Amino acid sequence: MEIKEEVENKQIILKGYIDRAPLESDMELNVGNKIKLKISKGSNSVLIKNLYLSCDPYMRGRMREFYGSYIPPFVPGKPIEGFGVSRVIDSDDPNFQSGDIVSGMTGWEEYSLIEDTKKLRKIQQDDIPLSYHIGLLGMPGFTAYAGFHEVCSPKEGDRVFVSAASGAVGQIVGQLAKLHGCYVVGSAGTKEKVNLLKTKLGFDDAFNYKEEQHLDATLKKYFPEGIDIYFENVGGAMLDAVLLNMRVHGRIAVCGMVSQHSYRGEDGIHNLFTLISRRIRMQGFIQSDYLHLFPKFVEHVGAYYKQGKIVYIEDMSVGLESAPSALAGLFTGKNVGKQVVCVSRN
Amino acid sequence: MEIKEEVENKQIILKGYIDRAPLESDMELNVGNKIKLKISKGSNSVLIKNLYLSCDPYMRGRMREFYGSYIPPFVPGKPIEGFGVSRVIDSDDPNFQSGDIVSGMTGWEEYSLIEDTKKLRKIQQDDIPLSYHIGLLGMPGFTAYAGFHEVCSPKEGDRVFVSAASGAVGQIVGQLAKLHGCYVVGSAGTKEKVNLLKTKLGFDDAFNYKEEQHLDATLKKYFPEGIDIYFENVGGAMLDAVLLNMRVHGRIAVCGMVSQHSYRGEDGIHNLFTLISRRIRMQGFIQSDYLHLFPKFVEHVGAYYKQGKIVYIEDMSVGLESAPSALAGLFTGKNVGKQVVCVSRN
């Protein structure tokens, strides 16, 4: 007999396209939606209950009406999409069973129907917090891992600079670089974050870029012999200052928010001439190009975590209704560490 | 018996440091200098008569008082330095004999005393014009060869765009790319140069960037499916437009004049965000990092020339006194092809 009862399924929807950093008011809670907690036979779909949702800077790019990127925009009136950790409620795909914990792209809603189940990954529950599967062991962690090891060509002793260093990606880049025998300095936007970098996250040094008048001089102070590797998360004036401080044959891995900051109308990047004199390689990357390395990443970084060699700082907001504020906060630096939203603990 | 007679040794000297494109008036002919056409025993030096001098865009960088580059500035009041083809007059180095033809870094003067003879390369005379050893088979040719093959990672069928395409480097990049099975479009600044690209140099297509109002639209017309490889010689607005037209996993080899155009105060580069979405690798390089490949380069490109598979367009000005005007002309696009100065034919 078919289950006919429907339950309420709260959603966070995008109200309309924007072309600036998102505000809380660009999204709204939709309480009218209902969903049947049963999958139709033959659909090959999976019905999941969303537990943790990820707030990531790249999501800003999906809030504007632009189709030339590697990922299409959100649909106004429909739920925001993002990475999540979820529990399987019902499944018509033999690879998933009710009760399984999965991670993958999901909707900002209480329950989601996933038709393309190939994009779900089953999580083996152990002593790693479930929410870490959208952070340390999810897309941000993998971005750090692939970017650092596959793009930065690190060597022991390299001098590494990480911007947005206490963020979801930066904190892992810095710790991976330390484990690789590098000298690591990070920048962040508050005193609290700078302290975390130096105490909890093991960076050799760190500074608050908002307190620095001359980024070029600041970098020369922290890197008197120059920078071998820059893990670029912010673009703009910081990138320009770093270009003046790179060492010969330096590498710049370009990722994250530079894509958001470099629109026309703002001041551009002026110091690319050092690419030549210092023979710098500047390379954009997207973690999804390296997915063949994902199992190795989970094994390595999972082991580092269990051995206490890597820590991870999360900023968790509670309740689906807190998600718009949490996402908007990324762009003002409100979050301390990886921003996640807890929709439900089980 | 020691030869005591001295001969006049005309020189072109830099009058003082500048921070803009050089003008003819920034240099002057110095007629007061005299030189003895005999080497002292024990000096290990070589005395050469300069035949052909090379005018290259990088020389602008040596005209400003800046010590942070890979090469020190010129010394005001002393002769300009540059690549040249010369004949050995006298030698205290057993590797060189009077009458040998050599190429290497020399002075802008009739005769030069070379103390660091390791930087001279002996030229085997054959049916290749001597002046080509500072062009097709010299630094510009090697820049094209190393940049294209070692930095651009070319594949057959790649869509290649070359700016300053009729210049000393660009014309060889385009021809090497054609020999590699690529589709090649070049840009230049006059109708005459565009015609040369399409007729004499074998480019698939070419355009005059000065006649184009919207470089982005122009590039979309010539590369409807986007650009795999951009050999970057000019920087500025062209680079910004190219960034919008790169294909996923495209490569940008950065070389030459971008170093001159990217000073503070001018408009910067705005479109680096595509580095991420298209996973572009942008890499600065200097030919001298690849000198281990020089013999292979001379063999390959020399053979291409002899087989008629590569041509080379030179713009030769005659007389040492024409050198300042020839160098200044590079920065206004006066030269058609590789700019050289003939000081003496033998």
XYZ file of C-alpha atoms in Angstrom, chain A:
346
model
C 0.000 0.000 0.000
C 1.286 3.349 -0.981
C 2.087 5.888 1.741
C 0.028 8.925 0.964
C 0.854 11.171 3.894
C 3.003 14.114 3.147
C 5.118 16.040 5.621
C 6.161 19.650 5.634
C 9.499 20.275 3.923
C 10.899 23.684 4.800
C 13.146 25.145 2.136
C 15.499 28.075 1.673
C 14.919 29.569 -1.760
C 16.784 32.153 -3.792
C 14.510 35.128 -4.382
C 16.219 36.350 -7.548
C 19.573 36.803 -9.224
C 22.085 39.223 -7.756
C 25.421 40.558 -8.930
C 27.115 41.310 -5.605
C 27.858 39.458 -2.392
C 24.671 37.813 -1.094
C 22.698 39.260 1.782
C 20.442 37.329 4.110
C 17.483 39.064 2.453
C 18.317 37.565 -0.953
C 17.007 34.226 0.327
C 13.841 33.285 2.159
C 12.304 30.452 4.082
C 9.533 28.702 2.150
C 7.152 26.827 4.404
C 4.511 25.789 1.875
C 6.322 22.775 0.409
C 5.288 19.225 1.263
C 6.983 15.932 0.448
C 6.033 12.263 0.572
C 8.606 10.280 2.556
C 8.460 7.338 0.165
C 10.184 6.734 -3.140
C 8.268 5.379 -6.153
C 9.431 2.013 -7.393
C 11.423 2.193 -10.597
C 12.601 5.749 -10.009
C 16.145 4.715 -9.006
C 16.040 7.715 -6.724
C 16.974 8.226 -3.092
C 15.081 10.280 -0.536
C 17.343 11.865 2.071
C 16.931 13.876 5.244
C 19.479 16.686 5.287
C 21.559 16.894 8.460
C 24.371 19.365 7.705
C 24.587 21.906 4.881
C 27.749 23.566 3.651
C 28.160 27.312 3.054
C 30.883 27.924 0.475
C 32.135 31.059 -1.278
C 31.706 29.561 -4.771
C 27.923 29.619 -4.171
C 27.913 33.359 -4.814
C 28.713 32.570 -8.445
C 25.527 30.502 -8.699
C 23.434 33.441 -7.515
C 23.991 35.437 -10.661
C 22.538 34.752 -14.060
C 25.702 33.574 -15.772
C 25.944 30.356 -17.714
C 29.592 30.426 -18.756
C 30.964 28.898 -15.576
C 31.671 25.307 -14.704
C 28.390 25.089 -12.810
C 24.976 26.551 -13.734
C 23.211 29.230 -11.670
C 20.572 28.470 -9.046
C 16.936 28.748 -10.083
C 15.040 31.614 -8.398
C 12.097 30.307 -6.404
C 13.784 26.917 -5.999
C 15.883 25.767 -3.046
C 19.543 26.755 -2.909
C 21.811 23.797 -3.660
C 25.029 22.885 -1.934
C 27.053 20.113 -0.407
C 25.454 18.348 2.496
C 25.574 15.356 4.803
C 22.275 13.500 4.882
C 20.567 10.337 6.078
C 18.784 8.039 3.630
C 15.055 7.786 4.385
C 14.036 5.618 1.459
C 15.856 4.306 -1.572
C 15.049 2.705 -4.889
C 18.764 2.439 -5.685
C 20.270 -0.882 -4.495
C 23.501 0.947 -3.559
C 21.751 2.839 -0.759
C 19.691 1.648 2.179
C 17.464 3.445 4.607
C 19.680 4.691 7.443
C 22.815 5.149 5.339
C 24.700 8.419 5.855
C 25.657 10.058 2.560
C 27.316 13.238 1.353
C 26.901 15.028 -1.944
C 25.053 17.858 -3.643
C 21.664 18.370 -2.012
C 19.003 21.027 -1.548
C 18.657 23.593 1.218
C 15.559 21.917 2.609
C 14.686 19.347 5.212
C 14.254 16.474 2.770
C 15.605 16.100 -0.739
C 14.815 13.712 -3.530
C 18.059 12.800 -5.278
C 17.572 11.461 -8.777
C 21.217 11.374 -9.852
C 22.401 9.034 -7.126
C 25.873 8.645 -8.655
C 26.706 11.975 -7.044
C 26.024 10.635 -3.535
C 28.882 9.142 -1.564
C 28.238 6.745 1.310
C 29.999 7.713 4.527
C 31.438 5.072 6.841
C 30.641 6.332 10.308
C 33.571 6.362 12.700
C 34.939 8.852 15.222
C 35.056 11.661 12.645
C 32.208 14.160 13.162
C 29.602 13.782 10.436
C 29.726 17.478 9.525
C 33.439 17.147 8.689
C 32.379 15.307 5.540
C 31.434 18.671 4.034
C 34.592 20.304 5.424
C 37.814 18.580 6.358
C 36.905 15.446 4.369
C 34.654 17.158 1.844
C 35.024 19.630 -0.971
C 36.994 22.264 1.003
C 39.462 19.722 2.352
C 39.865 18.153 -1.050
C 40.363 21.587 -2.611
C 43.196 22.158 -0.154
C 44.669 18.694 -0.742
C 44.506 18.715 -4.552
C 45.530 22.351 -4.789
C 48.491 22.021 -2.492
C 49.829 18.682 -3.663
C 48.859 18.732 -7.351
C 49.078 22.427 -8.250
C 51.619 23.975 -5.851
C 54.411 21.394 -6.420
C 55.564 21.767 -2.789
C 59.057 20.967 -1.572
C 60.293 20.671 1.988
C 61.446 24.064 3.204
C 59.272 26.029 0.801
C 57.905 29.319 2.125
C 54.131 29.162 1.859
C 51.631 31.980 2.184
C 47.904 31.298 2.602
C 45.256 34.023 2.445
C 41.848 33.551 4.102
C 43.902 31.141 6.142
C 41.388 30.312 8.852
C 38.689 29.545 6.301
C 37.376 26.166 5.246
C 40.198 25.589 2.745
C 43.024 27.766 4.095
C 43.274 26.088 7.479
C 43.874 22.730 5.799
C 46.351 24.097 3.253
C 48.412 25.528 6.085
C 48.396 22.316 8.072
C 49.221 20.174 5.017
C 52.105 22.537 4.254
C 53.418 22.215 7.808
C 53.195 18.418 7.558
C 55.178 18.735 4.317
C 58.007 20.582 6.086
C 57.203 24.064 4.790
C 57.356 27.433 6.534
C 53.784 28.725 6.617
C 52.312 32.171 7.196
C 48.602 32.949 6.962
C 46.497 36.073 6.764
C 43.038 36.559 8.192
C 40.700 39.426 8.998
C 40.370 39.443 12.791
C 42.650 39.161 15.803
C 40.724 36.068 16.924
C 41.384 34.310 13.609
C 45.057 35.269 13.668
C 45.356 33.789 17.146
C 43.727 30.571 15.992
C 46.215 30.313 13.136
C 49.179 30.674 15.470
C 47.921 28.603 18.377
C 45.414 25.982 17.290
C 46.315 25.545 13.615
C 50.100 25.516 13.953
C 51.001 28.203 11.399
C 54.529 29.565 11.887
C 53.140 33.075 11.799
C 50.016 35.010 10.871
C 48.775 38.554 10.495
C 45.538 40.519 10.316
C 45.500 42.046 6.843
C 42.980 44.661 7.968
C 45.565 46.137 10.319
C 48.211 46.434 7.617
C 48.519 49.617 5.585
C 51.090 48.353 3.089
C 50.649 44.724 2.180
C 53.874 44.727 0.159
C 55.899 45.814 3.198
C 54.000 43.393 5.431
C 54.806 40.463 3.184
C 58.457 41.521 3.025
C 58.507 41.423 6.831
C 57.049 37.915 7.038
C 58.899 36.635 3.971
C 62.248 38.469 3.792
C 63.458 35.894 1.273
C 60.188 35.814 -0.659
C 57.333 33.375 -1.172
C 57.655 30.031 -2.966
C 53.975 29.092 -2.857
C 50.918 31.278 -2.587
C 47.575 29.600 -2.092
C 45.338 32.332 -3.447
C 41.889 32.648 -1.895
C 41.125 36.368 -2.069
C 42.433 38.156 -5.171
C 42.643 41.934 -5.406
C 45.225 43.938 -3.512
C 46.595 40.898 -1.705
C 47.341 39.092 -4.970
C 49.007 42.218 -6.340
C 51.218 42.503 -3.254
C 52.083 38.817 -3.340
C 53.161 39.082 -6.989
C 55.846 41.534 -5.856
C 57.096 39.068 -3.260
C 57.239 35.787 -5.123
C 60.536 33.972 -5.454
C 61.950 32.756 -8.750
C 59.983 29.715 -9.968
C 57.240 30.377 -7.449
C 53.801 28.838 -7.786
C 50.406 30.440 -7.249
C 47.409 28.143 -6.932
C 44.306 30.152 -7.748
C 41.072 29.101 -6.189
C 38.017 30.342 -4.403
C 37.086 33.911 -3.982
C 39.244 35.571 -6.589
C 36.425 34.570 -8.909
C 34.107 36.787 -6.923
C 36.324 39.804 -6.493
C 37.564 40.361 -9.971
C 34.605 41.783 -11.744
C 35.094 44.724 -14.070
C 34.823 48.113 -12.497
C 37.092 47.305 -9.615
C 40.793 48.005 -9.722
C 42.605 45.307 -11.648
C 45.795 43.377 -11.025
C 48.876 45.409 -11.939
C 51.887 43.323 -11.047
C 51.694 40.401 -13.437
C 55.038 41.522 -14.879
C 56.721 39.541 -12.114
C 55.341 36.369 -13.723
C 58.143 36.785 -16.232
C 61.061 38.048 -14.175
C 60.400 35.457 -11.455
C 59.166 32.755 -13.844
C 56.005 32.258 -11.825
C 53.404 29.645 -12.600
C 49.895 30.803 -11.753
C 47.314 28.113 -12.133
C 43.587 28.022 -11.632
C 42.072 24.746 -10.548
C 38.846 23.134 -9.485
C 38.882 20.184 -7.127
C 36.499 18.190 -9.307
C 39.251 17.796 -11.924
C 41.153 15.641 -9.416
C 38.400 13.331 -8.211
C 40.503 10.257 -9.003
C 42.573 11.295 -5.960
C 39.571 11.526 -3.630
C 39.959 8.059 -2.033
C 43.652 8.742 -1.338
C 42.704 12.115 0.141
C 40.110 10.615 2.496
C 42.587 7.953 3.585
C 45.462 10.392 4.178
C 43.603 13.283 5.739
C 41.303 10.984 7.723
C 44.412 9.309 9.171
C 46.017 12.672 9.956
C 42.887 13.663 11.845
C 42.715 10.411 13.816
C 46.411 10.728 14.688
C 45.840 14.275 15.937
C 48.051 15.755 13.222
C 45.293 17.890 11.720
C 42.543 19.799 13.475
C 39.537 21.473 11.929
C 37.679 24.544 13.059
C 33.988 24.711 12.264
C 31.484 27.494 12.679
C 28.113 25.803 13.030
C 24.812 27.637 12.892
C 21.745 25.739 14.027
C 18.500 25.390 12.146
C 17.670 25.570 8.442
C 16.269 29.065 8.972
C 19.769 30.247 9.982
C 21.246 29.263 6.611
C 20.732 32.586 4.746
C 22.513 34.521 7.469
C 25.286 31.925 7.626
C 25.922 32.067 3.880
C 25.846 35.884 3.787
C 28.280 35.971 6.717
C 30.986 34.248 4.631
C 31.361 37.410 2.574
C 31.824 39.700 5.542
C 34.193 37.336 7.329
C 31.715 36.656 10.150
C 32.472 32.934 10.207
C 35.384 31.593 12.199
C 36.435 28.444 10.384
C 34.315 26.347 8.087
C 30.708 27.544 8.019
C 28.117 24.772 8.255
C 24.409 24.734 9.034
C 22.977 22.015 11.224
C 19.489 21.205 9.978
C 19.102 18.159 12.194
C 21.531 16.066 14.217
C 19.981 12.787 13.089
